mmCIF file of C-alpha atoms in Angstrom:
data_model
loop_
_atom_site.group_PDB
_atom_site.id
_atom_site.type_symbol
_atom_site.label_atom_id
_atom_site.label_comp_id
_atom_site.label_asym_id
_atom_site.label_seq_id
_atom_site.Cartn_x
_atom_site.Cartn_y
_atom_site.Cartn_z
ATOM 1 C CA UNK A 1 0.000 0.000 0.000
ATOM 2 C CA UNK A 2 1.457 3.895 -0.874
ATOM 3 C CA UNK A 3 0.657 6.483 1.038
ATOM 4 C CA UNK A 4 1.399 9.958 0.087
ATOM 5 C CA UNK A 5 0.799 13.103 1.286
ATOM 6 C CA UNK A 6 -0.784 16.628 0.445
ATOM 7 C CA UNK A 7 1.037 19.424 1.450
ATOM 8 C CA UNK A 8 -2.158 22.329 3.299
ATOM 9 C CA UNK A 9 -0.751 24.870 1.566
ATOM 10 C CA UNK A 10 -0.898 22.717 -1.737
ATOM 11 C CA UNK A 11 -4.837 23.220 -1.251
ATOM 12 C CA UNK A 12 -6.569 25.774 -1.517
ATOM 13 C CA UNK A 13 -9.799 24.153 -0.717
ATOM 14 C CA UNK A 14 -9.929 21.044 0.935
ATOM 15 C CA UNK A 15 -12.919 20.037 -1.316
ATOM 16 C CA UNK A 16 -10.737 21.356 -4.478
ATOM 17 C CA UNK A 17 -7.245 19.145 -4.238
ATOM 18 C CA UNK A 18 -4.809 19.371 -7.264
ATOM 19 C CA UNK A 19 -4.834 16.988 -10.238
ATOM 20 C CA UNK A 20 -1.399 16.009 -9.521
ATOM 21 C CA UNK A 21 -2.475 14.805 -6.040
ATOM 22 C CA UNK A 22 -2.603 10.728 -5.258
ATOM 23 C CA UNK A 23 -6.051 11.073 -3.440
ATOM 24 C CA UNK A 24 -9.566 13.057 -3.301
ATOM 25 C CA UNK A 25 -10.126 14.781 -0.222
ATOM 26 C CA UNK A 26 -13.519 15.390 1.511
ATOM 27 C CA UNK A 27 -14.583 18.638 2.573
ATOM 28 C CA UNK A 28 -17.238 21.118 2.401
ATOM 29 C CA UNK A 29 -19.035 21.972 5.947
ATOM 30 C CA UNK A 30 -21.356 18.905 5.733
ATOM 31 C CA UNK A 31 -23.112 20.060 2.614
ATOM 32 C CA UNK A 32 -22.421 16.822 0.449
ATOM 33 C CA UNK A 33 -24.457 14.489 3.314
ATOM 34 C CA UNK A 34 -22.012 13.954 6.102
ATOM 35 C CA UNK A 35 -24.248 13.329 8.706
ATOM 36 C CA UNK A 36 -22.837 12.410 12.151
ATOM 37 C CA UNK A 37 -25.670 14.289 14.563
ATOM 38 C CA UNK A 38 -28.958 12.890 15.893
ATOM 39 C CA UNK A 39 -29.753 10.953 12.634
ATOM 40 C CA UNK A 40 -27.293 8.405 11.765
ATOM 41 C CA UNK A 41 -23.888 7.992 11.007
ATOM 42 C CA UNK A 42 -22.777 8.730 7.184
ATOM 43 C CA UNK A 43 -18.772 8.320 6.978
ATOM 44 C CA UNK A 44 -17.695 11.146 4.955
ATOM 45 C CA UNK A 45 -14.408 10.269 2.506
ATOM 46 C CA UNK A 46 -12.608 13.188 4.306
ATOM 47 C CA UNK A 47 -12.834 15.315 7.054
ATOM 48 C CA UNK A 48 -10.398 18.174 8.816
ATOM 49 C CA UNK A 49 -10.564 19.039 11.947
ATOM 50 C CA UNK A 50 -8.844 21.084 14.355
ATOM 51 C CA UNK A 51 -6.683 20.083 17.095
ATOM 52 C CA UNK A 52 -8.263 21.902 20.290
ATOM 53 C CA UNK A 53 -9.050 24.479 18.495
ATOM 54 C CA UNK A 54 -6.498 26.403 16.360
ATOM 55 C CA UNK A 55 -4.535 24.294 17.571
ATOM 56 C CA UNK A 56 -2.628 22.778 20.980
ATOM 57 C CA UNK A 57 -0.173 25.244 22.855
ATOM 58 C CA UNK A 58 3.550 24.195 23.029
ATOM 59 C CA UNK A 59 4.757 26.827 25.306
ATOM 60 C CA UNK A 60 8.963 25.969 25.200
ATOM 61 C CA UNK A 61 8.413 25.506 20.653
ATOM 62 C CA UNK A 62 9.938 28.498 19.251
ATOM 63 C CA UNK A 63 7.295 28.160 16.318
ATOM 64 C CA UNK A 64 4.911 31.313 16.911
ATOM 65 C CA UNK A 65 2.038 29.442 16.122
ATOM 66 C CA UNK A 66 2.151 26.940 18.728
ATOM 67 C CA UNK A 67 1.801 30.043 20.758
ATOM 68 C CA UNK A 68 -0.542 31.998 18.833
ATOM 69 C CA UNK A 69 -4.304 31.391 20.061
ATOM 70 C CA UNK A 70 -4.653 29.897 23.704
ATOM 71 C CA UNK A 71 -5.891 26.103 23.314
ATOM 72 C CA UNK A 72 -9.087 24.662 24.142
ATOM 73 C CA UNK A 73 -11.030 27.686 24.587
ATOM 74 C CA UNK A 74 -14.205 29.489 21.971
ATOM 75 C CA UNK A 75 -11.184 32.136 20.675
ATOM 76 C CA UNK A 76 -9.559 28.888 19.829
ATOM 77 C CA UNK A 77 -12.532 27.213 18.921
ATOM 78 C CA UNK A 78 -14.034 30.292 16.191
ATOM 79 C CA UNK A 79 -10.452 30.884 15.133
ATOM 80 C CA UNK A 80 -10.099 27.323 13.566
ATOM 81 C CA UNK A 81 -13.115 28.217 11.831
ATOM 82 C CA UNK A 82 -12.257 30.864 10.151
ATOM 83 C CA UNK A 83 -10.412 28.200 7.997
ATOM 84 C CA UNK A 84 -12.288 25.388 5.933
ATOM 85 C CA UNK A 85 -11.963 23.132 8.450
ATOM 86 C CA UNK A 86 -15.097 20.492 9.713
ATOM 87 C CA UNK A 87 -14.457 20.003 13.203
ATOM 88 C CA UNK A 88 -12.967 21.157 16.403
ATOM 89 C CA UNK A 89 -11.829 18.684 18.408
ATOM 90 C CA UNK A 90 -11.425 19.663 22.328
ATOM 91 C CA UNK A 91 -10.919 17.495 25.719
ATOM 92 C CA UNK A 92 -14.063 17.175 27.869
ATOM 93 C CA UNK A 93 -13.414 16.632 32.039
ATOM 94 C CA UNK A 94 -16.241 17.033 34.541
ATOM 95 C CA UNK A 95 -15.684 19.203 37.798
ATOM 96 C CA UNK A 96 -16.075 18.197 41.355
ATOM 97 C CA UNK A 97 -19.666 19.165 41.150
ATOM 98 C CA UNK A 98 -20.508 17.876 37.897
ATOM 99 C CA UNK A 99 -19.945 20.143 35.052
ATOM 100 C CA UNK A 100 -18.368 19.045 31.887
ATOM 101 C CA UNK A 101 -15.335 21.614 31.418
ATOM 102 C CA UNK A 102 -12.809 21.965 28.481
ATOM 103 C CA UNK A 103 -9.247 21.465 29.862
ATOM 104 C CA UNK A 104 -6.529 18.914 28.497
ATOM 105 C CA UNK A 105 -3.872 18.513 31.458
ATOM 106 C CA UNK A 106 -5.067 16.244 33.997
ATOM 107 C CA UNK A 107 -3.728 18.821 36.543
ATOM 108 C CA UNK A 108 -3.746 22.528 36.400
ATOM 109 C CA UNK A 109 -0.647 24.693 38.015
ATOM 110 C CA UNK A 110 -0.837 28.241 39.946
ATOM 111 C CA UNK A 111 2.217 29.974 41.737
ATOM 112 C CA UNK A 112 1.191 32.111 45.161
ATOM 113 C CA UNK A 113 3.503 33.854 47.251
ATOM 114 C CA UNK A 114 6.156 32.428 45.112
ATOM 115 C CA UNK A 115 5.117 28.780 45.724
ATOM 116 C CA UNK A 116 4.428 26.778 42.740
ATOM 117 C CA UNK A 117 1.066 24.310 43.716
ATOM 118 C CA UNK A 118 -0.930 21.927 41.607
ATOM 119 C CA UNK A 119 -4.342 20.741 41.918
ATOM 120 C CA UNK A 120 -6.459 17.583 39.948
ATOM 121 C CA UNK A 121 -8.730 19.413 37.732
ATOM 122 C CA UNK A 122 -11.851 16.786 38.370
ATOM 123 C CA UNK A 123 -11.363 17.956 42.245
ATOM 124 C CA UNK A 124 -12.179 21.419 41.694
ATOM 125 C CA UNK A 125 -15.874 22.719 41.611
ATOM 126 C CA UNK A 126 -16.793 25.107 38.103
ATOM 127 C CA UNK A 127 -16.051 28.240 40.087
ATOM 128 C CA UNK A 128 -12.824 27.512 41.447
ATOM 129 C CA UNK A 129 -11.936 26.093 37.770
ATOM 130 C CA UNK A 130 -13.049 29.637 36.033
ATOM 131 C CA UNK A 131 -10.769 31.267 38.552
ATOM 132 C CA UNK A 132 -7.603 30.176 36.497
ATOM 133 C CA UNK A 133 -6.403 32.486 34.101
ATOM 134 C CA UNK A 134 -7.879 35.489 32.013
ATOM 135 C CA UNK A 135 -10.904 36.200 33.121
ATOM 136 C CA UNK A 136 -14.416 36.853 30.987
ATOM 137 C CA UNK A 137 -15.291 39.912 33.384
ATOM 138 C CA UNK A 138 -13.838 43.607 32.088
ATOM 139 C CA UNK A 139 -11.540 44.318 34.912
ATOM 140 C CA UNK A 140 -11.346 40.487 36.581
ATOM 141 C CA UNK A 141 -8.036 39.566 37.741
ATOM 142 C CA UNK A 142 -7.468 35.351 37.664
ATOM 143 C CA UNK A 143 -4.866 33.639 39.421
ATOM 144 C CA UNK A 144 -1.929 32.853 37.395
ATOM 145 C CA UNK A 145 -2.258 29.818 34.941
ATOM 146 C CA UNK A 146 1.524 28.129 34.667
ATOM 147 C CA UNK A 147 2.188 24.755 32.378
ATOM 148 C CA UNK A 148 4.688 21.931 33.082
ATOM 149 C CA UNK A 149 6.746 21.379 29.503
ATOM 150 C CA UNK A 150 7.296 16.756 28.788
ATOM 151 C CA UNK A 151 10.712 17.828 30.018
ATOM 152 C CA UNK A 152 8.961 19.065 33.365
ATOM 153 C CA UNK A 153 9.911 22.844 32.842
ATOM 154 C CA UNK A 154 6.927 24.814 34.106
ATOM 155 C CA UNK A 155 6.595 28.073 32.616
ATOM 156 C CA UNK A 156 3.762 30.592 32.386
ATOM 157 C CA UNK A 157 0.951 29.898 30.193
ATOM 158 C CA UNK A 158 1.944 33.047 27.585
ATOM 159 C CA UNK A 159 -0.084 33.333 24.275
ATOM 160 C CA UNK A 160 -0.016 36.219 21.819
ATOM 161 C CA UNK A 161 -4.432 35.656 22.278
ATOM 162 C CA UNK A 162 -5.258 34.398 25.343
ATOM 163 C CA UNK A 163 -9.012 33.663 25.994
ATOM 164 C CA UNK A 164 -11.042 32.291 29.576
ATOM 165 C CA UNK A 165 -11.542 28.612 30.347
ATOM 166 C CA UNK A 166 -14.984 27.736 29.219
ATOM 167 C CA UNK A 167 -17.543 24.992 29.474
ATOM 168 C CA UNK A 168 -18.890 22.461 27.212
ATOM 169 C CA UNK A 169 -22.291 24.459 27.513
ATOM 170 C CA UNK A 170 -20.710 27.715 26.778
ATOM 171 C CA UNK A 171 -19.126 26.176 23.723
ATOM 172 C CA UNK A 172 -22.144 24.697 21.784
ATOM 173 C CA UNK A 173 -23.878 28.149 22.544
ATOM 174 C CA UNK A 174 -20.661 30.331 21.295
ATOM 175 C CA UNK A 175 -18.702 28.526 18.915
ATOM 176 C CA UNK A 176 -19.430 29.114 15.011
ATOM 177 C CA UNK A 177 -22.835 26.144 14.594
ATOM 178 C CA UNK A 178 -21.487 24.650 11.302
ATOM 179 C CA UNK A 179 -18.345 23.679 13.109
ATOM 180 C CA UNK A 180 -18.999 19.826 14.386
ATOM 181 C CA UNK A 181 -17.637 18.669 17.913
ATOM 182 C CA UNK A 182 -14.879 16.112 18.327
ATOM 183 C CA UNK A 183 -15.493 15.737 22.235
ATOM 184 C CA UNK A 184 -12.207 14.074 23.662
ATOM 185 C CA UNK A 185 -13.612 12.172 26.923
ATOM 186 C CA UNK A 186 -10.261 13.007 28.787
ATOM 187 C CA UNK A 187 -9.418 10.713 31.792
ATOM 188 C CA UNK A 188 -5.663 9.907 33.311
ATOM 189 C CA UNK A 189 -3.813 7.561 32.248
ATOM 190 C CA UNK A 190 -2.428 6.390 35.345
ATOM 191 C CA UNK A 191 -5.729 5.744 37.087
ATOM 192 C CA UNK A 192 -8.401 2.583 37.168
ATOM 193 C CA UNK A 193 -11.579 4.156 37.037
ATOM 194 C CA UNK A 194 -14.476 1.974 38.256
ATOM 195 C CA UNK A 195 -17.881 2.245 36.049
ATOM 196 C CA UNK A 196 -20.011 3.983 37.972
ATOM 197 C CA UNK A 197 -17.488 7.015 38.370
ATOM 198 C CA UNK A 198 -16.929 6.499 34.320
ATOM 199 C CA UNK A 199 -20.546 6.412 33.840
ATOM 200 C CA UNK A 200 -21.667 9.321 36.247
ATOM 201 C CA UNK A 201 -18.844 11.437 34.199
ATOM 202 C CA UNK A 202 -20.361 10.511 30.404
ATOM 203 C CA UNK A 203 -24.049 11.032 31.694
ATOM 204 C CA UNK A 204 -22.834 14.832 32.449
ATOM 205 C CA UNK A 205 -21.576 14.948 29.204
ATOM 206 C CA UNK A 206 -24.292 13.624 27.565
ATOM 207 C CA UNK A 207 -26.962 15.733 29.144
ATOM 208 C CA UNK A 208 -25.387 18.953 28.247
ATOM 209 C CA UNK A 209 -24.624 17.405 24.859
ATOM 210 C CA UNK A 210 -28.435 16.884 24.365
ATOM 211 C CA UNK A 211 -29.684 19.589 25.559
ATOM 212 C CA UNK A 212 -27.566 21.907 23.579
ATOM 213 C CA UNK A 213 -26.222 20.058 20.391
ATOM 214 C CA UNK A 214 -29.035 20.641 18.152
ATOM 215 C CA UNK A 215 -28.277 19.925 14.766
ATOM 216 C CA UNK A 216 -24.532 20.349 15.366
ATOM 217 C CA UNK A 217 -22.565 17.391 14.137
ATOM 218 C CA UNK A 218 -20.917 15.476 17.383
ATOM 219 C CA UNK A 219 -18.576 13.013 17.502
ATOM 220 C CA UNK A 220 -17.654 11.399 21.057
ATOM 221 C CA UNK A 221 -13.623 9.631 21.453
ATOM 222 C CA UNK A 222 -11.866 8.775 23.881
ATOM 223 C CA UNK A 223 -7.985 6.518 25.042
ATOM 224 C CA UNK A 224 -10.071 5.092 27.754
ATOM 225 C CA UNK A 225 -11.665 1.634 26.784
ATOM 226 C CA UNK A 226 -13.958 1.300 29.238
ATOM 227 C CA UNK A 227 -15.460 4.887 28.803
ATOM 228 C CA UNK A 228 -15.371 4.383 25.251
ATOM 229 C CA UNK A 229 -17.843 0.805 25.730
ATOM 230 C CA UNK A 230 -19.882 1.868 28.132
ATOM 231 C CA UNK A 231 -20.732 5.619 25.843
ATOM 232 C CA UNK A 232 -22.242 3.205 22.723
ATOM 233 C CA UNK A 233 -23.754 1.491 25.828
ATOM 234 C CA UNK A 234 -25.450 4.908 27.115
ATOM 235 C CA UNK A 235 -26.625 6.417 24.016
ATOM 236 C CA UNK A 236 -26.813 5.911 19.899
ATOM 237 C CA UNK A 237 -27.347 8.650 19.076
ATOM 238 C CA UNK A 238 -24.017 10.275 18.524
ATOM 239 C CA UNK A 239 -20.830 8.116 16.619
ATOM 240 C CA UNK A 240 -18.437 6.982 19.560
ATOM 241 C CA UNK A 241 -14.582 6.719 18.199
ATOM 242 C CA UNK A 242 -12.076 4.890 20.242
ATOM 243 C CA UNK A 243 -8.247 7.147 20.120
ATOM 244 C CA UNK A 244 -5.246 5.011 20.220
ATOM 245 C CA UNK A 245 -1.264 5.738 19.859
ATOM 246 C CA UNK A 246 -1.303 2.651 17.405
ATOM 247 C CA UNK A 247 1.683 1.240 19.643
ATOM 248 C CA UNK A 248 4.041 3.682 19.613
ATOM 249 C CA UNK A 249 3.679 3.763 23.633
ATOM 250 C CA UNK A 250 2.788 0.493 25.596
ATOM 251 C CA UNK A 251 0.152 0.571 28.499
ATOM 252 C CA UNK A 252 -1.013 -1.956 31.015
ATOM 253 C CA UNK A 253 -4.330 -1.838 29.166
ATOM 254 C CA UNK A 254 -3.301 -3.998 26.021
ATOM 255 C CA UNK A 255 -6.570 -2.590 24.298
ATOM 256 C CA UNK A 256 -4.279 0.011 23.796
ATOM 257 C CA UNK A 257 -1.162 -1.105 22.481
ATOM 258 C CA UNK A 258 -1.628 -1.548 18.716
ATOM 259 C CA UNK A 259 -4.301 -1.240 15.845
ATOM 260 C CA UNK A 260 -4.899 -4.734 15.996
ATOM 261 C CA UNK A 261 -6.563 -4.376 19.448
ATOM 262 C CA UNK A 262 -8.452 -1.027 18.871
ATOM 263 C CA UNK A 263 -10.301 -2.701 15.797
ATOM 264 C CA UNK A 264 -11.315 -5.371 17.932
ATOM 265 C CA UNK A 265 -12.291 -3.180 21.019
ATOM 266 C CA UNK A 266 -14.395 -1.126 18.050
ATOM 267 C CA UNK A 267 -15.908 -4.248 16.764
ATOM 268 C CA UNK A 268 -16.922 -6.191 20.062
ATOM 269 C CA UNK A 269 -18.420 -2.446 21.592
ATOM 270 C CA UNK A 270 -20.267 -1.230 18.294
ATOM 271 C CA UNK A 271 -18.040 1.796 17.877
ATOM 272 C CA UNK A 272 -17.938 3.381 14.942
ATOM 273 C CA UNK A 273 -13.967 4.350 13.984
ATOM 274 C CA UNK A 274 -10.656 4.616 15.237
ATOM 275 C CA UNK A 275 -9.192 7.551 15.586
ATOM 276 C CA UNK A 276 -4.989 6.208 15.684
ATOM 277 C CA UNK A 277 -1.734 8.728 15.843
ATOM 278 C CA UNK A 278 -0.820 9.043 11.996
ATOM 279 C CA UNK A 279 2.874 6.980 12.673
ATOM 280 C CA UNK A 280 1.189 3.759 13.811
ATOM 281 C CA UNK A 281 -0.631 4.049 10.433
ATOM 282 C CA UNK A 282 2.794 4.349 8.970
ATOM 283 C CA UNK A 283 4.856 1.907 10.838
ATOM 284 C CA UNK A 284 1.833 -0.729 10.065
ATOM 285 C CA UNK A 285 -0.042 0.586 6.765
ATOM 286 C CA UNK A 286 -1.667 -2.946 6.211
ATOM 287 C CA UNK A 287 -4.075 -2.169 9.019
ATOM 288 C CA UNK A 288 -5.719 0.449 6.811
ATOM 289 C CA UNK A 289 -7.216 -2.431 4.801
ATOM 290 C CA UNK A 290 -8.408 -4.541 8.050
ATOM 291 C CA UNK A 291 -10.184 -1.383 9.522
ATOM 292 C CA UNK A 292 -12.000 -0.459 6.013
ATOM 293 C CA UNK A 293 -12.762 -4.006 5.773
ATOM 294 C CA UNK A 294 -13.962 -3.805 8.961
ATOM 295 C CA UNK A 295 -16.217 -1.134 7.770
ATOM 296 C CA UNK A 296 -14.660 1.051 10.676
ATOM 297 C CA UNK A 297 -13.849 5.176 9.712
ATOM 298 C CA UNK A 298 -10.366 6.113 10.518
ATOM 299 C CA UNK A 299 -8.591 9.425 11.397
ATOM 300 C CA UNK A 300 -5.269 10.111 12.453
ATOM 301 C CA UNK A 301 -3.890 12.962 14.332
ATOM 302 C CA UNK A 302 -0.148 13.579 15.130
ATOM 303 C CA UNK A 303 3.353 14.269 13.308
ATOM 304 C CA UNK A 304 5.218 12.741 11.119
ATOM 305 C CA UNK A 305 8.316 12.850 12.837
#
């Protein structure tokens, strides 16, 4: 199998790709039937979608644009639309006292009196959450919102646009409505969740998600096995794709260490896709065939290198 890529800037339109190119590409806001709201689930030949937003922060990158738009947030969110892209993908956790938030890092950092302090993001309640960074109120002063680097650096959470935490309410209410939702259900790696906590977190998530979805396009994934089961279990309404590295890290969940296992989980749960980090595609190309046989979507995120 050959693989080949488009360069972004090689397309004007992602519906419009160059003769020259090896492959069509898919893309046009859902106007050419890709349904994947309340009705069922169409699988579109290509879709784009933006990583939290404009895309994630990477605070030590010298790269401006890594820096450019704060992550995760409706600034983000509307910013990424702005570009001919389908989705906005985003990482769902739900607060002490039940509301779904959008924040990626399983812990969030603050410095007082010089002390640098950390606390687990699903132990604080909404309002002590919002009290992190910029604020939403003219003339609102948050408490400083700091970031630990993979090499465990922690520096300030600088952006050239910086924008307020927000909710997953405030985001189907304020961000652009032909943008779909790619709704990371974010959990820790490091912890075994037992299913009622799992399933008292997705029922959050799903009630704000019905109440304020509309005709929005949704699309629910997740790392987490379990929470990805047990979300085709709780509703069909809404395609559920399960996330995986493709085995370019090695947990002690083995659902998670290669392709092989994530079309399985997909196929034993009812999910509807994979969603796999684009070098495990690369490293093992033939599983491309398996999952389309499987009649499983796929989409990648990640780097080449």
């Amino acid at each position: 199998m050959a693989l080949k890529a488009v360069h972004v800037s090689d397309v004007p339109k992602f519906d419009h790709v160059p003769e020259n190119s090896s492959f069509s590409l898919y893309s046009s806001r859902f106007s050419k039937g890709a349904d994947v709201g309340r009705a069922s689930f169409k699988r579109p030949k290509f879709l784009v979608i933006g990583h939290r937003g404009n895309g994630m922060n990477l605070l030590q990158s010298t790269d401006r644009r890594m820096k450019a738009v704060k992550e995760n947030t409706i600034l983000s969110f509307n910013t990424a639309g702005s570009f001919p892209v389908d989705f906005v993908e985003f990482d769902v956790q739900v607060t002490k006292d039940g509301c779904p938030i959008i924040f990626h890092d399983n812990f969030i950092l603050s410095e007082e009196n010089g002390t640098v302090y950390e606390k687990r993001v699903t132990e604080l309640n909404l309002w002590e959450f919002l009290t992190y960074g910029v604020q939403g109120e003219s003339g609102m002063v948050g408490k400083t919102l700091l970031r630990k680097t993979k090499d465990g650096k922690i520096v300030g959470w600088n952006v050239e646009d910086d924008d307020s935490s927000c909710t997953l309410q405030e985001a189907f209410h304020k961000v652009n409505p032909s943008l779909g939702f790619n709704i990371e259900l974010k959990f820790d790696d490091h912890i075994v969740y037992q299913e009622e906590y799992l399933v008292s977190v997705l029922q959050a998530i799903l009630q704000v998600t019905y109440e304020n979805a509309k005709e929005r396009p949704v699309i629910f994934s997740t790392f987490q096995p379990d929470a990805a089961l047990l979300m085709k279990k709780l509703q069909n309404t809404y395609p559920v794709f399960f996330l995986t590295n493709g085995g370019n890290e090695i947990y002690y969940d083995v659902r998670r260490n290669s392709l092989e296992e994530a079309i399985k989980l997909c196929l034993e749960g009812g999910l509807q896709g994979i969603v796999s980090e684009v070098r495990g595609i690369f490293t093992n190309p033939g599983t491309v065939t398996k999952i389309k046989e499987s009649k499983l979507s796929l989409l990648t995120y990640g780097k080449l290198k």
